Coordinates of C-alpha atoms in Angstrom, one line a residue:
X1 CA -22.8 -3.0 68.3
X2 CA -24.5 -0.5 66.0
X3 CA -22.8 1.6 63.4
X4 CA -21.4 4.8 65.0
X5 CA -21.6 6.8 61.7
X6 CA -24.7 8.3 60.2
X7 CA -25.9 6.5 57.0
X8 CA -24.7 9.4 54.8
X9 CA -21.2 9.3 56.2
X10 CA -21.1 5.5 56.0
X11 CA -22.2 5.7 52.3
X12 CA -19.6 8.3 51.6
X13 CA -16.9 6.1 53.2
X14 CA -17.9 3.0 51.4
X15 CA -18.0 4.9 48.1
X16 CA -14.3 5.7 48.5
X17 CA -13.3 2.1 48.6
X18 CA -11.4 1.4 45.3
X19 CA -11.7 -1.7 43.2
X20 CA -8.7 -0.8 41.0
X21 CA -5.3 0.6 41.6
X22 CA -5.2 -0.5 45.3
X23 CA -2.0 -0.4 47.2
X24 CA -1.4 -4.2 47.0
X25 CA -2.2 -4.2 43.3
X26 CA 0.3 -1.4 42.7
X27 CA 3.0 -3.2 44.6
X28 CA 2.6 -6.3 42.6
X29 CA 2.4 -4.5 39.3
X30 CA 5.5 -2.4 40.1
X31 CA 7.5 -5.5 41.2
X32 CA 6.4 -7.5 38.1
X33 CA 7.4 -4.6 35.8
X34 CA 10.8 -4.2 37.6
X35 CA 11.5 -7.9 37.1
X36 CA 10.9 -7.7 33.4
X37 CA 7.3 -9.0 33.1
X38 CA 4.9 -7.1 30.8
X39 CA 1.2 -7.3 31.4
X40 CA -2.2 -5.8 30.9
X41 CA -4.4 -4.5 33.7
X42 CA -8.1 -4.9 34.4
X43 CA -9.0 -6.8 31.3
X44 CA -12.8 -6.5 31.2
X45 CA -13.2 -9.0 28.3
X46 CA -12.1 -11.9 30.5
X47 CA -14.4 -13.5 33.2
X48 CA -14.0 -11.8 36.5
X49 CA -12.0 -8.9 35.1
X50 CA -8.6 -10.0 36.4
X51 CA -6.4 -7.3 37.9
X52 CA -3.3 -8.4 36.0
X53 CA -3.1 -10.4 32.7
X54 CA 0.2 -11.8 31.5
X55 CA -0.7 -13.0 27.9
X56 CA 2.8 -14.5 27.3
X57 CA 2.4 -16.9 30.2
X58 CA -1.4 -17.4 29.7
X59 CA -1.7 -16.3 33.3
X60 CA -4.2 -14.0 35.1
X61 CA -3.7 -12.6 38.6
X62 CA -6.4 -11.6 41.0
X63 CA -5.2 -9.3 43.9
X64 CA -7.9 -9.9 46.5
X65 CA -8.7 -7.8 49.5
X66 CA -8.9 -10.0 52.6
X67 CA -12.2 -8.3 53.8
X68 CA -14.2 -8.4 50.6
X69 CA -13.1 -11.8 49.3
X70 CA -13.0 -13.5 52.7
X71 CA -9.4 -14.7 53.2
X72 CA -9.6 -17.7 55.5
X73 CA -8.0 -17.3 58.9
X74 CA -7.1 -13.6 58.3
X75 CA -7.8 -11.0 60.9
X76 CA -8.9 -8.5 58.1
X77 CA -11.7 -10.9 57.1
X78 CA -13.8 -10.2 60.1
X79 CA -17.6 -10.0 60.0
X80 CA -19.1 -6.5 60.6
X81 CA -21.2 -6.3 63.7
X82 CA -24.1 -4.4 62.2
X83 CA -26.5 -5.7 59.5
X84 CA -24.9 -9.1 59.5
X85 CA -27.6 -10.7 57.3
X86 CA -26.7 -8.3 54.5
X87 CA -23.0 -8.8 54.9
X88 CA -23.3 -12.6 54.9
X89 CA -25.2 -12.5 51.7
X90 CA -22.8 -10.0 50.2
X91 CA -19.8 -12.1 51.0
X92 CA -21.4 -15.3 49.8
X93 CA -22.1 -13.6 46.4
X94 CA -18.5 -12.3 46.2
X95 CA -17.1 -15.8 46.9
X96 CA -19.5 -17.5 44.4
X97 CA -18.6 -14.9 41.7
X98 CA -14.9 -15.4 42.4
X99 CA -15.2 -19.2 42.1
X100 CA -17.2 -18.9 38.9
X101 CA -14.6 -16.6 37.3
X102 CA -11.8 -18.9 38.2
X103 CA -13.7 -21.9 36.8
X104 CA -14.5 -20.0 33.5
X105 CA -10.9 -18.8 33.1
X106 CA -9.4 -22.2 33.7
X107 CA -11.8 -23.7 31.2
X108 CA -10.5 -21.2 28.7
X109 CA -6.9 -22.4 29.3
X110 CA -5.8 -19.6 31.6
X111 CA -3.6 -20.2 34.7
X112 CA -5.3 -18.3 37.6
X113 CA -3.3 -17.0 40.5
X114 CA -4.8 -15.3 43.6
X115 CA -2.7 -13.0 45.8
X116 CA -4.0 -11.8 49.1
X117 CA -3.7 -8.2 50.4
X118 CA -2.2 -9.3 53.8
X119 CA 0.4 -11.5 52.2
X120 CA 1.5 -8.7 49.8
X121 CA 1.6 -6.0 52.5
X122 CA 3.4 -8.3 55.0
X123 CA 6.2 -9.4 52.6
X124 CA 5.9 -8.1 49.0
X125 CA 9.1 -9.8 47.8
X126 CA 8.0 -13.2 49.1
X127 CA 4.6 -12.7 47.4
X128 CA 6.5 -11.8 44.1
X129 CA 8.8 -14.9 44.5
X130 CA 5.8 -17.2 45.0
X131 CA 4.0 -15.6 42.0
X132 CA 7.0 -16.1 39.7
X133 CA 7.5 -19.6 40.9
X134 CA 3.8 -20.4 40.2
X135 CA 4.0 -18.7 36.8
X136 CA 7.1 -20.5 35.6
X137 CA 6.4 -24.0 37.0
X138 CA 6.3 -25.3 33.4
X139 CA 9.5 -23.5 32.4
X140 CA 13.1 -23.2 33.3
X141 CA 13.5 -20.8 36.3
X142 CA 15.1 -17.5 35.7
X143 CA 16.8 -15.0 38.0
X144 CA 15.1 -11.7 38.5
X145 CA 16.7 -8.8 40.4
X146 CA 14.4 -6.4 42.1
X147 CA 16.9 -4.5 44.3
X148 CA 14.3 -2.9 46.6
X149 CA 13.6 -3.2 50.3
X150 CA 10.1 -3.6 51.8
X151 CA 10.0 0.1 52.9
X152 CA 10.9 1.3 49.5
X153 CA 8.3 -0.9 47.9
X154 CA 5.5 0.5 50.2
X155 CA 6.7 4.1 49.6
X156 CA 6.6 3.6 45.9
X157 CA 3.0 2.1 46.1
X158 CA 1.9 5.0 48.2
X159 CA 3.3 7.5 45.8
X160 CA 1.6 5.8 42.8
X161 CA -1.6 5.6 44.7
X162 CA -1.7 9.3 45.2
X163 CA -0.9 9.8 41.5
X164 CA -3.6 7.5 40.3
X165 CA -6.2 8.9 42.8
X166 CA -5.5 12.6 43.2
X167 CA -8.9 13.2 44.9
X168 CA -8.1 10.8 47.7
X169 CA -7.3 12.7 50.9
X170 CA -3.6 12.8 51.8
X171 CA -2.5 11.2 55.0
X172 CA -2.2 13.5 58.0
X173 CA 0.7 12.7 60.2

């Protein structure tokens, strides 16, 4: 099947895809902050520019989109029908770059955690719980109270998304 959009419109659409401040990233950042963790975002000095850096825990977090980073067995990681040679090369480069960044970070002594978009959007609190468990595997577990439901978390992320990207079109109901 060929692309139904003219090249100018497709280029415009692709240009609007964000690499920072995505909804899954905002959800994780908000939940981490609410549970008492303090972090830095998008540290360009580290290999791969991790989305979230927790220096106290010597941990970096990548929040990967399922499509761009090829989440295995995920429905969102489907191959586009048009221009498949380009997309296969693009995805192979993305995956190689991700693997190299993880290897470099681990060689520098960082713990690298990867969270996937679909897992975060499906159950943000479970993703947070897994993240905290992975971060504190060497330490005594602590109790963190978030006190939010899934719908509240998603509404909060949507609100922050509009604040951080005021030029993005608002959703039409």
